[in-house]
mmCIF file of N, CA and C in Angstrom:
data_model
loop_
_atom_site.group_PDB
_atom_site.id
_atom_site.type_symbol
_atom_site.label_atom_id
_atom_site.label_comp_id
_atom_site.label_asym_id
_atom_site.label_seq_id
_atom_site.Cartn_x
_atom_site.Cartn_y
_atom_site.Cartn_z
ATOM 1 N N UNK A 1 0.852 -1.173 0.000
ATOM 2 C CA UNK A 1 0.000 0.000 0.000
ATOM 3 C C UNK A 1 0.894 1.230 0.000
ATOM 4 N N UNK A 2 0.544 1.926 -0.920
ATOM 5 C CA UNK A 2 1.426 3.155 -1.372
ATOM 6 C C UNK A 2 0.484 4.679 -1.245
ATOM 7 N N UNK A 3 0.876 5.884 -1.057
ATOM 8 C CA UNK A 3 1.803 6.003 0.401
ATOM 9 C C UNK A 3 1.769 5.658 1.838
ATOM 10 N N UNK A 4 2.698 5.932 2.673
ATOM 11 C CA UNK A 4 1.954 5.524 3.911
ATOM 12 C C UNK A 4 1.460 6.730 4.548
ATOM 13 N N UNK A 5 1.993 8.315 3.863
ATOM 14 C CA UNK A 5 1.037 9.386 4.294
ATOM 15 C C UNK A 5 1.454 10.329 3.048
ATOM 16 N N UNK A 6 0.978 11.288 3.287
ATOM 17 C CA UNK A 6 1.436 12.553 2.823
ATOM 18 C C UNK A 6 1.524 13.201 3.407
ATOM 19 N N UNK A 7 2.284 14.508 2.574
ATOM 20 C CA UNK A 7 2.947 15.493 3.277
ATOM 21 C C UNK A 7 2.148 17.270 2.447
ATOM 22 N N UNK A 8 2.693 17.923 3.207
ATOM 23 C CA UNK A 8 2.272 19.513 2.204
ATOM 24 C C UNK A 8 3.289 19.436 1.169
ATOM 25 N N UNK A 9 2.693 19.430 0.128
ATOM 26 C CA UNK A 9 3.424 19.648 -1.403
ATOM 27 C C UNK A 9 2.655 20.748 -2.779
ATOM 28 N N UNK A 10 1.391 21.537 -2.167
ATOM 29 C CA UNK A 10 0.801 22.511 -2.674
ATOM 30 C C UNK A 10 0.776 24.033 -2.371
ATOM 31 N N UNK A 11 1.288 24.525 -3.176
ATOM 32 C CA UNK A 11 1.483 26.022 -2.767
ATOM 33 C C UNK A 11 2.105 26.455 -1.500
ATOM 34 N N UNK A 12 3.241 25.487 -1.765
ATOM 35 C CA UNK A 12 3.749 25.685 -0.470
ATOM 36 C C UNK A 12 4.844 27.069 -0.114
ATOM 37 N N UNK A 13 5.384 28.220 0.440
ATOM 38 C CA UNK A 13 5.895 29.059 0.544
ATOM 39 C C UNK A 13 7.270 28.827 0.999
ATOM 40 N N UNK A 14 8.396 29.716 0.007
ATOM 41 C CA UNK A 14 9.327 29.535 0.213
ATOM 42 C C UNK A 14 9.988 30.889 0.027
ATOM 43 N N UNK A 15 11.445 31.076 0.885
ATOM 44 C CA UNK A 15 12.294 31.982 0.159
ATOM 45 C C UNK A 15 13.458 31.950 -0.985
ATOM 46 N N UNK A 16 13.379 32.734 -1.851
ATOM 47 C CA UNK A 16 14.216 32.378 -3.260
ATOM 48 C C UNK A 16 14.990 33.433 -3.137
ATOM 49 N N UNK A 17 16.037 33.610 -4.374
ATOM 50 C CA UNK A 17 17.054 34.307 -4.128
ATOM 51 C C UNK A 17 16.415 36.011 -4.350
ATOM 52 N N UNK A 18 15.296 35.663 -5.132
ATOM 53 C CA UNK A 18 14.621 37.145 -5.037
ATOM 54 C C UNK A 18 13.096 37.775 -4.485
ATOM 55 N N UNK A 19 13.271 36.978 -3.484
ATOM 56 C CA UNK A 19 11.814 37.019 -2.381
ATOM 57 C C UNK A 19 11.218 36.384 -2.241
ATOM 58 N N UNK A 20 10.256 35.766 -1.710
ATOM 59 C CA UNK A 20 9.367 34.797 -1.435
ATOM 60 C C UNK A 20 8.326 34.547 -2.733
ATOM 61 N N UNK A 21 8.459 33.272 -2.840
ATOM 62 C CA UNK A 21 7.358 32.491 -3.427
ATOM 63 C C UNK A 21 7.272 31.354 -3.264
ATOM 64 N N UNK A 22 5.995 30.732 -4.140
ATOM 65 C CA UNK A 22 5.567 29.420 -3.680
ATOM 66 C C UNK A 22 5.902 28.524 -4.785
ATOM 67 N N UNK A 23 5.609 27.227 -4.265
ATOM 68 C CA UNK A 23 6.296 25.834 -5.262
ATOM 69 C C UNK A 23 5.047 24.837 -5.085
ATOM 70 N N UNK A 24 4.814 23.794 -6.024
ATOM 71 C CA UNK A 24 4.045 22.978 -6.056
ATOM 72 C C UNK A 24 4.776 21.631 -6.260
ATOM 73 N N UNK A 25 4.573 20.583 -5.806
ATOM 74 C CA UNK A 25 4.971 19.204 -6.341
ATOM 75 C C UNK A 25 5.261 18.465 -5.163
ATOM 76 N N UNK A 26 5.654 17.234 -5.685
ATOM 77 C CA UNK A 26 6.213 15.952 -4.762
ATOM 78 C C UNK A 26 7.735 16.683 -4.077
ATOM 79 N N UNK A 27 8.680 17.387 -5.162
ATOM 80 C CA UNK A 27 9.669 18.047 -3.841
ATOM 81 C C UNK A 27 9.774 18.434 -2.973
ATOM 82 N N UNK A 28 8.768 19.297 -2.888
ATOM 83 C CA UNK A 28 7.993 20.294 -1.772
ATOM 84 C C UNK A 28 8.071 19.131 -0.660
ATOM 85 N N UNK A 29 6.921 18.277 -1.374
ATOM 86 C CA UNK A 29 6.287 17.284 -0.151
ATOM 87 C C UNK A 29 7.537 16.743 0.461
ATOM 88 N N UNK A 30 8.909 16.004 -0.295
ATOM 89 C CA UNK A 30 10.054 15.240 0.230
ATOM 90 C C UNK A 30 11.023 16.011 0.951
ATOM 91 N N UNK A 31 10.654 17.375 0.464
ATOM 92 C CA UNK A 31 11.971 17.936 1.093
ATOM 93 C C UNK A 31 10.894 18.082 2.965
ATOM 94 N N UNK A 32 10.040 18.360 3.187
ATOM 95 C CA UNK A 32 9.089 18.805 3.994
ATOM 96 C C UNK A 32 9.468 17.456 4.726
ATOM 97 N N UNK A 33 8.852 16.906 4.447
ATOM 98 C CA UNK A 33 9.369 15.104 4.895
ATOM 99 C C UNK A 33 10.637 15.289 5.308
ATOM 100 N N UNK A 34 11.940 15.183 4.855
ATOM 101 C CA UNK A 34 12.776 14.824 5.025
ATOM 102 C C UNK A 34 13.224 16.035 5.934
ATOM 103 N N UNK A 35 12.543 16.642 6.114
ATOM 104 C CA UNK A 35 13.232 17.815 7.418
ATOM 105 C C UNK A 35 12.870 17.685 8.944
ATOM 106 N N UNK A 36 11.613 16.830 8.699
ATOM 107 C CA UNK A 36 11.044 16.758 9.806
ATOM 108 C C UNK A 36 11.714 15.111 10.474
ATOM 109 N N UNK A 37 11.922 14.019 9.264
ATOM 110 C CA UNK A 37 12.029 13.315 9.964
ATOM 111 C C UNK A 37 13.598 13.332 10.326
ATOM 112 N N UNK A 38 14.720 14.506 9.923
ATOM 113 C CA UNK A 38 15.961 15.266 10.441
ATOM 114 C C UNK A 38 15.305 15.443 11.489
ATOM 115 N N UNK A 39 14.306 16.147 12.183
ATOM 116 C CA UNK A 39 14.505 16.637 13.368
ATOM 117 C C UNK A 39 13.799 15.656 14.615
ATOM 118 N N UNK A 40 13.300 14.560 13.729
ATOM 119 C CA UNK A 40 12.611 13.677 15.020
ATOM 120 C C UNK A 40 14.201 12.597 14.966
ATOM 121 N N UNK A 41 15.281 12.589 13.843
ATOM 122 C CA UNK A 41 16.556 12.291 14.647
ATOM 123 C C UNK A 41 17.562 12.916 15.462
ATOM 124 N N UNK A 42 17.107 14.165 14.989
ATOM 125 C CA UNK A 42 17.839 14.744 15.903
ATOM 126 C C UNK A 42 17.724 14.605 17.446
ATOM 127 N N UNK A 43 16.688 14.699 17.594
ATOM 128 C CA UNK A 43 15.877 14.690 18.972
ATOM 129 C C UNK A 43 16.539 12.827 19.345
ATOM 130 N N UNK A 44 16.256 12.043 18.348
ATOM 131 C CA UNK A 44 16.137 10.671 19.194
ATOM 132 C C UNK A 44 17.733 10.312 19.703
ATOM 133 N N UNK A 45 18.420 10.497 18.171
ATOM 134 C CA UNK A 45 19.967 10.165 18.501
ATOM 135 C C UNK A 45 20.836 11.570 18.807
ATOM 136 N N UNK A 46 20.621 12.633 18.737
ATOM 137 C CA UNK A 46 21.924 13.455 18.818
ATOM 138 C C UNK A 46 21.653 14.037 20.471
ATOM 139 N N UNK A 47 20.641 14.243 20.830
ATOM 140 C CA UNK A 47 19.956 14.196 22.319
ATOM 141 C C UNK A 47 19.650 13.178 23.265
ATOM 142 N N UNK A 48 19.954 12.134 22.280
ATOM 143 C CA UNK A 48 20.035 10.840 23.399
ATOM 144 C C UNK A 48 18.647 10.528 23.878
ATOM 145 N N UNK A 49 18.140 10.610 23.490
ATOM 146 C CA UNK A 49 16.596 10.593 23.563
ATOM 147 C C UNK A 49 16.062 9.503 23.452
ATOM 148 N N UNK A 50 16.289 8.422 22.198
ATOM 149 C CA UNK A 50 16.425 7.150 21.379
ATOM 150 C C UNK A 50 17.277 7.597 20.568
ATOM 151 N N UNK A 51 18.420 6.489 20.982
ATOM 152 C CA UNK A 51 20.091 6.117 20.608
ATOM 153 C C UNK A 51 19.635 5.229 19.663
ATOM 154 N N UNK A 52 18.870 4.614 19.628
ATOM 155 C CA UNK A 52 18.803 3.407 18.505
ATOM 156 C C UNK A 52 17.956 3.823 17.562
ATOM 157 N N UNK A 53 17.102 4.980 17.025
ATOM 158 C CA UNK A 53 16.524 5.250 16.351
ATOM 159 C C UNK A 53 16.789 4.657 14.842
ATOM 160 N N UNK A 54 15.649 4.887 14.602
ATOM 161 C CA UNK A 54 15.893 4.280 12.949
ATOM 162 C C UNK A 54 14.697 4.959 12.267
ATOM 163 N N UNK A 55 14.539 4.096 11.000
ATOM 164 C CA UNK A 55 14.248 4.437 9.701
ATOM 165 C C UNK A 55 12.407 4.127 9.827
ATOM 166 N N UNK A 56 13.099 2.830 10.371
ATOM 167 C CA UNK A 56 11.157 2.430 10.980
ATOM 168 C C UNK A 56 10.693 2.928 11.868
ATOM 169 N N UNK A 57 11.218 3.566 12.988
ATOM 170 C CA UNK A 57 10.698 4.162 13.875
ATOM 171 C C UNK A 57 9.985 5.472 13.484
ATOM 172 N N UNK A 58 10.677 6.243 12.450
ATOM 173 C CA UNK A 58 10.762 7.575 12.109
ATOM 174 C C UNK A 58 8.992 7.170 11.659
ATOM 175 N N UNK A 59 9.307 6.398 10.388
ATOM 176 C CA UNK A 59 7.960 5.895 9.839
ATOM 177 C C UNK A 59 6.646 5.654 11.130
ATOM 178 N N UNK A 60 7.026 4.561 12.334
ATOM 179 C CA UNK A 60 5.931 4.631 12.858
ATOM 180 C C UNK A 60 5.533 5.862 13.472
ATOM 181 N N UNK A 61 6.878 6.456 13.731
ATOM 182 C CA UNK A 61 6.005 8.189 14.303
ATOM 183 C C UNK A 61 5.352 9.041 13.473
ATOM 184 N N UNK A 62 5.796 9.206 12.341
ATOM 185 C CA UNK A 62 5.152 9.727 11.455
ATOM 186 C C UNK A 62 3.600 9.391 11.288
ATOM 187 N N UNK A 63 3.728 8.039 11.035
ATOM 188 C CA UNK A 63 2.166 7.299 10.987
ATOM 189 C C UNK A 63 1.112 7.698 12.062
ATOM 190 N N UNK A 64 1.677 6.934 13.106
ATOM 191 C CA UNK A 64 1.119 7.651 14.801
ATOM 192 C C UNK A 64 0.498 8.769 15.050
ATOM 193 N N UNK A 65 1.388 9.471 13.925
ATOM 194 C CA UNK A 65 0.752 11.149 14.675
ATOM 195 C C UNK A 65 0.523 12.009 13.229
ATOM 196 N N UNK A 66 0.203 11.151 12.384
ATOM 197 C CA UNK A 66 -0.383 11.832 11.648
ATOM 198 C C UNK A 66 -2.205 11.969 11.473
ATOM 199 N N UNK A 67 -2.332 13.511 11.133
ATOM 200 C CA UNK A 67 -3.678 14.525 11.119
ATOM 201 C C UNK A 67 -4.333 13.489 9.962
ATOM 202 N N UNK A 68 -5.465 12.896 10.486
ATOM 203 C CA UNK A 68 -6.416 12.217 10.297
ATOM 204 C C UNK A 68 -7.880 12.548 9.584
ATOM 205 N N UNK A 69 -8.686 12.756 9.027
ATOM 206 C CA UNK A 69 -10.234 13.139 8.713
ATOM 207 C C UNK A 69 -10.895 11.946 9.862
ATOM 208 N N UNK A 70 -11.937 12.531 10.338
ATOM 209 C CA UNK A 70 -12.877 11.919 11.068
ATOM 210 C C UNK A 70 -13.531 11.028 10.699
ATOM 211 N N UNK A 71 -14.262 10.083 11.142
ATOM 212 C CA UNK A 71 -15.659 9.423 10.643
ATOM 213 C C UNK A 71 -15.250 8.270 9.256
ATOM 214 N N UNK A 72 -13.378 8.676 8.857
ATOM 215 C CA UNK A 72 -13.254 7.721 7.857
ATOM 216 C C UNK A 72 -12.453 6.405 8.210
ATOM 217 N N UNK A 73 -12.132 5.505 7.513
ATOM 218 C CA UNK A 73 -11.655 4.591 8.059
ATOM 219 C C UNK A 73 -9.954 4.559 6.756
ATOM 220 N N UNK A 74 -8.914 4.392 7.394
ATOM 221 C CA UNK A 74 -7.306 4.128 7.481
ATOM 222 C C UNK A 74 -6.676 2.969 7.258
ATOM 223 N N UNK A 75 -5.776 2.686 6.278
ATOM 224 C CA UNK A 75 -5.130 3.797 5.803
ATOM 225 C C UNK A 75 -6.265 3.603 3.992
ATOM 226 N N UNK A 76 -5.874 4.549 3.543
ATOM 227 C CA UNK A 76 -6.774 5.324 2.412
ATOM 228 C C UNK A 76 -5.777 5.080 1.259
ATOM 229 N N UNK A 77 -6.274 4.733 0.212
ATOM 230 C CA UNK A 77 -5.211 4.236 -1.453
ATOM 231 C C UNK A 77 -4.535 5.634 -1.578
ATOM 232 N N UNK A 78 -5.173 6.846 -1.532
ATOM 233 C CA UNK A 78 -4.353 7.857 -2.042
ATOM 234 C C UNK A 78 -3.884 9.133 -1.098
ATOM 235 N N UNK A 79 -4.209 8.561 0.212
ATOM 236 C CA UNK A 79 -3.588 9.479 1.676
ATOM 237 C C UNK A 79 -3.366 8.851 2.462
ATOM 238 N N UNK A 80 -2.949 7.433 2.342
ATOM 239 C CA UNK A 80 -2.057 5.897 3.178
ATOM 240 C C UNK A 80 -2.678 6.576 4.334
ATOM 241 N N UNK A 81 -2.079 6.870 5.601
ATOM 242 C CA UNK A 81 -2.733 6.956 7.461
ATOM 243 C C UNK A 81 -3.198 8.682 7.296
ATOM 244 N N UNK A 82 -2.601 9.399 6.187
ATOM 245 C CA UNK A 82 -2.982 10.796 7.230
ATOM 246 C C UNK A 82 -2.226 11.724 6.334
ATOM 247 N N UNK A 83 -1.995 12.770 6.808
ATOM 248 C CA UNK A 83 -1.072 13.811 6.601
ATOM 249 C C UNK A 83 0.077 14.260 7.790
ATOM 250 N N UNK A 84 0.886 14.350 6.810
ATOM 251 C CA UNK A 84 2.824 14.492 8.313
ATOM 252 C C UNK A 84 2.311 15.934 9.127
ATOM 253 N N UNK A 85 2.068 15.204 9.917
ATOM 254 C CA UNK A 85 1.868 15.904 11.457
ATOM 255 C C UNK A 85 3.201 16.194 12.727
ATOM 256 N N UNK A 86 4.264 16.750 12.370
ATOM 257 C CA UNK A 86 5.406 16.489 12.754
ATOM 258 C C UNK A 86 5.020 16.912 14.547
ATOM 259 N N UNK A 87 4.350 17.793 14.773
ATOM 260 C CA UNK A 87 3.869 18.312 16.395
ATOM 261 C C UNK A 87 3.076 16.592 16.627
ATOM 262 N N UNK A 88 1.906 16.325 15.701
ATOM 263 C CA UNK A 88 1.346 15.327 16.118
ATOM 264 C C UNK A 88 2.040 13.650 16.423
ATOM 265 N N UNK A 89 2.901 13.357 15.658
ATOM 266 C CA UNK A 89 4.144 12.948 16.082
ATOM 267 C C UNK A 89 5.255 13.017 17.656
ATOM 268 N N UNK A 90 5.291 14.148 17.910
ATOM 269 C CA UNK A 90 5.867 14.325 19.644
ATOM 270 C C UNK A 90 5.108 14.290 19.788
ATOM 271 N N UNK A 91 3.543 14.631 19.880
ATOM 272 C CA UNK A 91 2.525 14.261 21.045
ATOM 273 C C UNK A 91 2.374 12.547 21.177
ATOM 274 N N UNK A 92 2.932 11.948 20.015
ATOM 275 C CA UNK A 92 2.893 10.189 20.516
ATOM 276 C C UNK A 92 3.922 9.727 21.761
ATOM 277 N N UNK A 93 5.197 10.260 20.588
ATOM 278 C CA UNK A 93 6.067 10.271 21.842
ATOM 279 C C UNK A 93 6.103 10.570 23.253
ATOM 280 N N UNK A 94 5.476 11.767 23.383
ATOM 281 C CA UNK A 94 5.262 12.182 24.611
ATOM 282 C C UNK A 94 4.386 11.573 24.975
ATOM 283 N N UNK A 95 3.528 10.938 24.750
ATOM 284 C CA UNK A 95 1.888 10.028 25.283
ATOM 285 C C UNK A 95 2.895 8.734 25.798
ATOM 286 N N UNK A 96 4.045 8.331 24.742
ATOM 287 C CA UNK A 96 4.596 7.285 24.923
ATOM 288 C C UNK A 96 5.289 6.696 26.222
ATOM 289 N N UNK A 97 6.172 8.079 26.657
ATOM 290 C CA UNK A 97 6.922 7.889 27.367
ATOM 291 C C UNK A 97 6.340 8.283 28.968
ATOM 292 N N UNK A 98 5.293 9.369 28.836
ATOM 293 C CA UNK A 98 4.485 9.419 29.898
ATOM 294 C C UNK A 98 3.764 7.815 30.248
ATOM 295 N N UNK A 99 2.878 7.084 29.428
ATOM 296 C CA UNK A 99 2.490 5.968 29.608
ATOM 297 C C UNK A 99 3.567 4.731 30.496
ATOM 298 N N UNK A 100 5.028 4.974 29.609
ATOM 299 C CA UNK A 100 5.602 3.802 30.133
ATOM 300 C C UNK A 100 6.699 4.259 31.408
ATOM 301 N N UNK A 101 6.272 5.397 32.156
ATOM 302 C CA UNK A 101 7.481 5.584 33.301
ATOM 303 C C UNK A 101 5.675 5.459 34.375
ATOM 304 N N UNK A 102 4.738 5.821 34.310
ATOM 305 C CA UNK A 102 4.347 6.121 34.929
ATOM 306 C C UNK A 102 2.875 5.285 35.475
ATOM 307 N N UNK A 103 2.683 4.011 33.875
ATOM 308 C CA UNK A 103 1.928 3.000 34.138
ATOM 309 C C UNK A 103 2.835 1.827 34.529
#
């Protein structure tokens, strides 16, 4: 099943060498992706946070905490679990780690 989410890749806003404008496409969406799941490693391995982080993990957080539509049922042929929710993502984590020090 292809994707397992998406990301913002429409009119998305950027700065260029001669002021701000916007971009459309799958780059948008990968580069967006690939920044966020930079900063959920940063957080796991360069902060010591999760030393063992990986590639699948990144994926299940992503999944986890990705922004959902209501009332439908997951994952969907052409929006796999959701849309990259990178805040919604630390709120797993954080649900995570609250759950397992404290149940």
């Amino acid at each position: 099943m292809a994707p397992d989410l998406v990301a913002p890749g429409v009119n998305v806003k950027g700065i260029y060498p001669t002021g701000v404008g916007t971009k459309t496409g799958t780059s948008v969406a990968a580069a967006i992706t690939a920044g966020a799941a930079a900063l959920l490693f940063e957080w796991g391995i360069i902060q010591g946070n999760i030393p063992s982080m990986d590639g699948d993990l990144i994926r299940t957080f992503f999944i986890s905490g990705a922004t959902r539509e209501e009332n439908m049922l997951y994952p969907k042929t052409k929006w796999g679990y959701g849309r990259l929710n990178l805040y919604g993502s630390f709120a797993v984590i954080r649900e995570s780690i609250i759950n397992y020090y404290v149940l």
